[in-house]
Short mmCIF file of C-alpha atoms and ligand atoms in Angstrom, two decimals:
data_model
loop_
_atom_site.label_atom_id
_atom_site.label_comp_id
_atom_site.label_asym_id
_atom_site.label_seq_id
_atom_site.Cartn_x
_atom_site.Cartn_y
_atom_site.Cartn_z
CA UNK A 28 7.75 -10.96 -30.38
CA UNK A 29 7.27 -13.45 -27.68
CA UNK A 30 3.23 -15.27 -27.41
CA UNK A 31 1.08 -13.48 -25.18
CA UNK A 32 1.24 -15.49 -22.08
CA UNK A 33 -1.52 -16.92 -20.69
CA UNK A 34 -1.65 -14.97 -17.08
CA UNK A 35 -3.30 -11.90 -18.50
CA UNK A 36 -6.53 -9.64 -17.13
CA UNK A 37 -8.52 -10.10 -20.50
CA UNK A 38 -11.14 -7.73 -19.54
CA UNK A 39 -11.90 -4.69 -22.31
CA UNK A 40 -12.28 -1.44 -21.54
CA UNK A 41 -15.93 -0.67 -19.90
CA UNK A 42 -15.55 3.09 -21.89
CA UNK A 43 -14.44 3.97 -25.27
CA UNK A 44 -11.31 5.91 -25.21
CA UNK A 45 -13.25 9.36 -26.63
CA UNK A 46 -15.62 8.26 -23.33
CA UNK A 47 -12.46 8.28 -21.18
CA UNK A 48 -11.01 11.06 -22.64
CA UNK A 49 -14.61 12.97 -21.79
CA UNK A 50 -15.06 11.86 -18.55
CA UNK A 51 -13.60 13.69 -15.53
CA UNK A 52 -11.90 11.25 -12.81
CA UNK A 53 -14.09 10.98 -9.32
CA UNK A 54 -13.73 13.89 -7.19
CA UNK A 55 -10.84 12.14 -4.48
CA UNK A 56 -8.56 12.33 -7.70
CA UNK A 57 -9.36 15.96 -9.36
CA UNK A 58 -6.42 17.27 -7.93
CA UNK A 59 -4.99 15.31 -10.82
CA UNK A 60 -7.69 16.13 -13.74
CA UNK A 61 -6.40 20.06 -12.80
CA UNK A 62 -2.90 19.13 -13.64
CA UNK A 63 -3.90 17.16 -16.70
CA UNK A 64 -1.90 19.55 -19.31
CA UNK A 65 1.02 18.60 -17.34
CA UNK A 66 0.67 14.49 -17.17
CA UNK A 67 0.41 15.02 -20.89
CA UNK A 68 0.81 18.29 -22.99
CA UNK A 69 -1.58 17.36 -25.79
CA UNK A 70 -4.01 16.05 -23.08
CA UNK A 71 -6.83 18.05 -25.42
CA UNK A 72 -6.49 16.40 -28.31
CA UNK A 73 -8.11 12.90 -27.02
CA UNK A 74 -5.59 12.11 -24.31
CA UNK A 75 -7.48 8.53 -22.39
CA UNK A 76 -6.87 7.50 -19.12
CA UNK A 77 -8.46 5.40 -16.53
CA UNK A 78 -9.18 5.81 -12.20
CA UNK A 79 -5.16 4.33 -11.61
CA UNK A 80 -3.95 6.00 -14.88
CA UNK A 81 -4.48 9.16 -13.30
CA UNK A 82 -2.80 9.06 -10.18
CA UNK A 83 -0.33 6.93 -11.54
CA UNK A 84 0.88 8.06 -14.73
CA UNK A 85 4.42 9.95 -14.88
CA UNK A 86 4.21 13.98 -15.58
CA UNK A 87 5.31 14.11 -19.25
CA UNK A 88 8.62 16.04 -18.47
CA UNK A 89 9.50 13.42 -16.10
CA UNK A 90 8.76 10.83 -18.48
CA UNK A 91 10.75 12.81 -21.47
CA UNK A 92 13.30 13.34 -19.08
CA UNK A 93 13.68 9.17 -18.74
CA UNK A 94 13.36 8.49 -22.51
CA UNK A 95 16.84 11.17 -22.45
CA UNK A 96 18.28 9.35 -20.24
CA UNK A 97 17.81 5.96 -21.95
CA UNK A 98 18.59 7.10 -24.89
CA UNK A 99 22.38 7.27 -23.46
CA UNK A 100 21.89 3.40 -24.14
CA UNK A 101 19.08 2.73 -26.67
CA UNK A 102 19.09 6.34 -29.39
CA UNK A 103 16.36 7.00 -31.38
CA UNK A 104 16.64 5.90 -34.96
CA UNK A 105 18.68 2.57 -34.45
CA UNK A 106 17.73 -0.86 -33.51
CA UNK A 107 17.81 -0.95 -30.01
CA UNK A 108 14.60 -1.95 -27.80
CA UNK A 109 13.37 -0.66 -24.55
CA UNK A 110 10.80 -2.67 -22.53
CA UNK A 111 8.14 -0.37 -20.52
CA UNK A 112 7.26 -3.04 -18.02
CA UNK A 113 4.20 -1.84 -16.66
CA UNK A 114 3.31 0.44 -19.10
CA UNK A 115 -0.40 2.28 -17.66
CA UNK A 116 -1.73 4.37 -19.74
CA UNK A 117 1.25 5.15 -22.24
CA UNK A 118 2.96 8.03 -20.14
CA UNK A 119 6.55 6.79 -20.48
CA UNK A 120 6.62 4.70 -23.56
CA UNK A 121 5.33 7.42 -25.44
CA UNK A 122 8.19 9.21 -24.83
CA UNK A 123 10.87 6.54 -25.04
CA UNK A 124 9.17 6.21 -28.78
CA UNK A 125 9.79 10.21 -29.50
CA UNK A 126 13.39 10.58 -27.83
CA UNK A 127 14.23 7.27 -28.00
CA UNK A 128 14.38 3.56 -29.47
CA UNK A 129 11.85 1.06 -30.35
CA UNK A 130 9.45 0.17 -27.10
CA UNK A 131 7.98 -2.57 -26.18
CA UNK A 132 5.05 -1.50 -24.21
CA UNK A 133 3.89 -4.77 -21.62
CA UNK A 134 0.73 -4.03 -19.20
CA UNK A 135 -1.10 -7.09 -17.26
CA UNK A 136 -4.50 -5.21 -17.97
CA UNK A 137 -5.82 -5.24 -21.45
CA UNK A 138 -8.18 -2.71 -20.95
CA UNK A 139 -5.52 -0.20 -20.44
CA UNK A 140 -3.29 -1.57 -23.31
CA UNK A 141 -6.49 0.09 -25.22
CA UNK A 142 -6.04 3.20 -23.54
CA UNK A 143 -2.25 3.28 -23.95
CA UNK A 144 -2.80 2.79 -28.38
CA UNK A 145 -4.76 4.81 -28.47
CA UNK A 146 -2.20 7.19 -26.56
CA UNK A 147 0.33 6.37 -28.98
CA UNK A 148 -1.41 7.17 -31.58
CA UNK A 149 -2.95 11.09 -30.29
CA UNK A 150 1.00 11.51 -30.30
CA UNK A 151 1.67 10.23 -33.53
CA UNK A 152 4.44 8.01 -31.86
CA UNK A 153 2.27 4.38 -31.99
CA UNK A 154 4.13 2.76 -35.37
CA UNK A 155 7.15 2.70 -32.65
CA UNK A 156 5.45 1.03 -30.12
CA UNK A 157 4.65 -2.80 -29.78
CA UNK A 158 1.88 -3.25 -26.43
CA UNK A 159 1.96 -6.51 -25.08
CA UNK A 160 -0.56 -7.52 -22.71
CA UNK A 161 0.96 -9.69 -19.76
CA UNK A 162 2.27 -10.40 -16.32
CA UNK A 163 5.98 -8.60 -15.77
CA UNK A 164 7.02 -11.91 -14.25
CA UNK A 165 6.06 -14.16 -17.19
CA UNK A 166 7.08 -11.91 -19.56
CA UNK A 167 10.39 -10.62 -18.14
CA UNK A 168 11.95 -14.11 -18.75
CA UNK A 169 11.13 -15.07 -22.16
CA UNK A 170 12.46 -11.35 -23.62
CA UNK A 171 16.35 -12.74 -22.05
CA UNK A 172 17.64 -13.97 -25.46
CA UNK A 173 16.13 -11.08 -27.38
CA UNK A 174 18.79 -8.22 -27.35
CA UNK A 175 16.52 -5.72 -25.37
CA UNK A 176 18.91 -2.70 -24.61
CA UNK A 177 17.25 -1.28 -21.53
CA UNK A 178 14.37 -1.94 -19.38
CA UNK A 179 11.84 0.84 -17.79
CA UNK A 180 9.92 0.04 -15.09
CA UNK A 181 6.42 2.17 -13.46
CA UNK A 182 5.32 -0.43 -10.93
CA UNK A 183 2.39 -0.07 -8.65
CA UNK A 184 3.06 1.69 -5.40
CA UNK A 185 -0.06 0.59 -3.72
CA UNK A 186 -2.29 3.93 -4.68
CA UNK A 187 -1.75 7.49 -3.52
CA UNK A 188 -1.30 6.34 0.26
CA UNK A 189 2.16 5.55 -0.55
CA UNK A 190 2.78 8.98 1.24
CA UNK A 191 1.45 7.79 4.59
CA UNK A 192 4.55 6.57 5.58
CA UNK A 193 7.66 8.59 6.34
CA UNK A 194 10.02 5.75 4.61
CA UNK A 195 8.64 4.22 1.71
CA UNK A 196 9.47 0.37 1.95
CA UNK A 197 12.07 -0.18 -1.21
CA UNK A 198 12.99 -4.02 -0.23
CA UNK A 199 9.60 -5.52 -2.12
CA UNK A 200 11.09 -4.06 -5.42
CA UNK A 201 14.09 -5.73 -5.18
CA UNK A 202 13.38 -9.15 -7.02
CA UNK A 203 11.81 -7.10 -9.58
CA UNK A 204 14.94 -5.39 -10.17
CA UNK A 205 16.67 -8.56 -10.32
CA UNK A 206 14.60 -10.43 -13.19
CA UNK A 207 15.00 -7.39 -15.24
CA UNK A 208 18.59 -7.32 -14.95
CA UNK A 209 18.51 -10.93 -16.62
CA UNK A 210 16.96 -9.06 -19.48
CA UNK A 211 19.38 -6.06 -19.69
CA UNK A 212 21.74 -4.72 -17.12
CA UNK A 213 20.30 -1.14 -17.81
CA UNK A 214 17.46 -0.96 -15.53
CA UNK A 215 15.67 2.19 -14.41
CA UNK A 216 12.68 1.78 -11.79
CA UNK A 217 10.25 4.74 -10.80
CA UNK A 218 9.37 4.49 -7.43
CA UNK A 219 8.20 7.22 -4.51
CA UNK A 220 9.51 10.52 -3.32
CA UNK A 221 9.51 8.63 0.39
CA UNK A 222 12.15 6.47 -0.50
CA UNK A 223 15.23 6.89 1.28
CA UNK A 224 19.05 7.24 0.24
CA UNK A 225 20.13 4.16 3.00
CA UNK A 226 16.89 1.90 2.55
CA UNK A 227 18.46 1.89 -1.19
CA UNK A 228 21.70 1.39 -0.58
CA UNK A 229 21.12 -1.02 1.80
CA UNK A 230 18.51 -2.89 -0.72
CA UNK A 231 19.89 -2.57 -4.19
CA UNK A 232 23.61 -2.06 -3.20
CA UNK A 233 25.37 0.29 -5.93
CA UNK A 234 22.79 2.24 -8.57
CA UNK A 235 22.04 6.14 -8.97
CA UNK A 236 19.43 7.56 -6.65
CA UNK A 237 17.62 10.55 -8.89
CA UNK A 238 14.99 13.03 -7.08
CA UNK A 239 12.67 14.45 -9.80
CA UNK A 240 11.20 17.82 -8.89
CA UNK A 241 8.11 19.89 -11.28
CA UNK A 242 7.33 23.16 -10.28
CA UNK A 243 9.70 22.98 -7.44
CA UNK A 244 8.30 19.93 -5.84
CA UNK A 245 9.46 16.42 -5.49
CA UNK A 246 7.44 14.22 -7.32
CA UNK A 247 9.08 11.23 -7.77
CA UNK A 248 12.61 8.99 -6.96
CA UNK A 249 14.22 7.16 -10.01
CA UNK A 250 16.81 4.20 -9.56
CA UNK A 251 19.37 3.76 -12.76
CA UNK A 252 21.41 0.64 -12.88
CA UNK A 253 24.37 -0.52 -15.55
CA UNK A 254 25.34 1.82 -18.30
CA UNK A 255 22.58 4.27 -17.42
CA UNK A 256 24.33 5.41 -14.03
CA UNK A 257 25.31 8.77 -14.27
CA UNK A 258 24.50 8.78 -18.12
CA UNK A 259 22.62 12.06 -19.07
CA UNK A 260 23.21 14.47 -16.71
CA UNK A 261 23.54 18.25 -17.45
CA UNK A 262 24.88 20.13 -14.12
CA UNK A 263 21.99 22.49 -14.29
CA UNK A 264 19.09 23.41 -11.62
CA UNK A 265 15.98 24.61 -11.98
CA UNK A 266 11.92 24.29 -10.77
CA UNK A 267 11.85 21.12 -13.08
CA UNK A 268 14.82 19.02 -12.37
CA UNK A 269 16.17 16.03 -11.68
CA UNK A 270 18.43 15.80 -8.72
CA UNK A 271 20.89 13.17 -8.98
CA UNK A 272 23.10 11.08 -6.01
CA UNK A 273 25.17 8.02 -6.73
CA UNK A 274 24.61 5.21 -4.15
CA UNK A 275 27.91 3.09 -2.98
CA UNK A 276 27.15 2.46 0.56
CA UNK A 277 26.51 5.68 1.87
CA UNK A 278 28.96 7.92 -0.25
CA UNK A 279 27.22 10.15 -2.55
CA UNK A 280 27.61 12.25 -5.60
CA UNK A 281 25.05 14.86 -6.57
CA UNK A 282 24.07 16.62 -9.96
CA UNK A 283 20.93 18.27 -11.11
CA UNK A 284 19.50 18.52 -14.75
CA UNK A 285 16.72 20.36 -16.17
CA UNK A 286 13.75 18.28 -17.36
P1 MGP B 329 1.24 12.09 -5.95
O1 MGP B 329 0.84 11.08 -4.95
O2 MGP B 329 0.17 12.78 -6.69
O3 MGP B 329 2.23 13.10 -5.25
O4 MGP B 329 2.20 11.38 -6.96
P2 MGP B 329 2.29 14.70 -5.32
O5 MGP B 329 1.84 15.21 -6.64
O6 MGP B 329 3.67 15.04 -4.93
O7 MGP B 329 1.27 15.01 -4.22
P3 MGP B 329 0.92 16.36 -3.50
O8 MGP B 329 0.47 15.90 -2.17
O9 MGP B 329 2.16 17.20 -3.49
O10 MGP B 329 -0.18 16.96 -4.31
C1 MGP B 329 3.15 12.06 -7.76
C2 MGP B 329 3.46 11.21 -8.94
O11 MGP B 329 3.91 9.93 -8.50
C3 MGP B 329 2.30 10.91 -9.84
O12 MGP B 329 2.05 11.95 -10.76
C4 MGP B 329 2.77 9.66 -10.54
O13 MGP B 329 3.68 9.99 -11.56
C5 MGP B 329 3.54 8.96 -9.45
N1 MGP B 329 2.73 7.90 -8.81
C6 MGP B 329 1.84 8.04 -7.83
N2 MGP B 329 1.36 6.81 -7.48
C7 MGP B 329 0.39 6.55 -6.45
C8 MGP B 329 1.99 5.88 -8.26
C9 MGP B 329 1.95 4.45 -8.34
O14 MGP B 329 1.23 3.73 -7.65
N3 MGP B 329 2.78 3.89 -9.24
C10 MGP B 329 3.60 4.64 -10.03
N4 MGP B 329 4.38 4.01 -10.89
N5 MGP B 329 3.64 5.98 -9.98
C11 MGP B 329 2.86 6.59 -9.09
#
């Protein structure tokens, strides 16, 4: 694995992760502490997460339903390697360890690296994990020559008042996108329900455009790019589903899966 760079928020957690685990988030986010069974299923059994964790961490059948659809390119029990970019808390590369390849896990905060081991290990997944603590732009680069089969990214959306605006702005994502293509042209971004179909088109050119519903609601809008586009998708619908829309301009195809 590549050196740590040197670019990296070195600061350790101010809580143990039993102290995190015990602790409920401030009151502005218990809408989330109520829905904690569903961010992660075996929340109970020690589950750690910090203030942005919480309102930032992808609903574990979202997250399962990602580490399917990478699988298409990286299956569980071979030597392929998915980077989590911006890993939190653990939410997705937990998953992308259970249905999945090999993950490495990057984060620019150590003290949620912490959190996120410890994660690993409550689900038994962390011996398929490696966490790397640095800077998505420093790290990104260096991983080029090392065979890395898909790349996952959960970048910051600016906190929950992403929603304020009718039209989530896509375009600041775009060079993101770009330097992890270098790394592997199977690229899957999470980014807000608010984005729209054109403002992606018109940004990222061709890619698949997937809607990601729980309980009935949209939750969240996931790009695919390369071999993942249109990888993984069972016709179905359902309250938890993902639907899906191929972007080429403005042309469209549409599919839904259950999560
Ligand atoms: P949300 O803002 O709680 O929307 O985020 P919800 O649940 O539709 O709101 P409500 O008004 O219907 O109650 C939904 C999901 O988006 C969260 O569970 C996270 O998975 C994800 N999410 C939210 N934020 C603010 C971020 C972020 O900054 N970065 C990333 N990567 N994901 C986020």
């Amino acid at each position: 694995m590549p050196d740590v760079p040197p670019a990296v928020a070195l600061r350790l957690p101010e809580l143990t992760p039993a102290e995190h685990h015990a602790r409920k988030p401030p009151f502005h986010l218990g809408k989330y502490y109520s829905q904690r069974h569903r961010l992660f299923h075996r929340f109970s059994e020690g589950v750690a997460l910090d203030d942005e964790s919480w309102y930032s961490v992808t609903p574990e059948k979202i997250a399962a339903h990602h580490a399917r659809r990478l699988a298409a390119v990286a299956p569980a029990g071979t030597d392929a390697v998915i980077v989590d970019a911006f890993c939190g808390c653990g939410g997705n590369a937990i998953q992308f360890a259970h249905h999945a390849a090999h993950v490495l896990a990057v984060d620019w905060t150590a003290s949620r690296l912490v959190l996120a081991t410890h994660n690993a290990r409550v689900y038994g997944v962390s011996e398929r994990v490696d966490f790397m603590a640095g800077d998505v732009n420093v790290v990104l680069p260096t991983l080029r020559p090392r065979g890395v089969h898909a790349v996952f990214m959960s970048p910051p959306w600016g906190g929950p008042g992403y929603i304020e605006t009718a039209a989530y702005d896509v375009r600041p994502f775009v060079k993101l996108v770009d330097l992890a293509r270098l790394v592997s042209p199977n690229v899957a971004i999470l980014l807000p329900k608010n984005v729209r179909h054109e403002d992606v088109a018109a940004a990222f050119g061709a890619c698949e455009l997937e809607r990601n519903y729980l309980g009935g609601s949209l939750k969240t809008t996931t790009l695919y790019f390369g071999d993942l586009v249109g990888r993984g998708c069972v016709p179905e619908t359902g309250q938890d589903c993902a639907m899906s829309k191929r972007v080429e301009g403005s042309a469209g195809r549409e599919s839904a899966s259950m999560l």
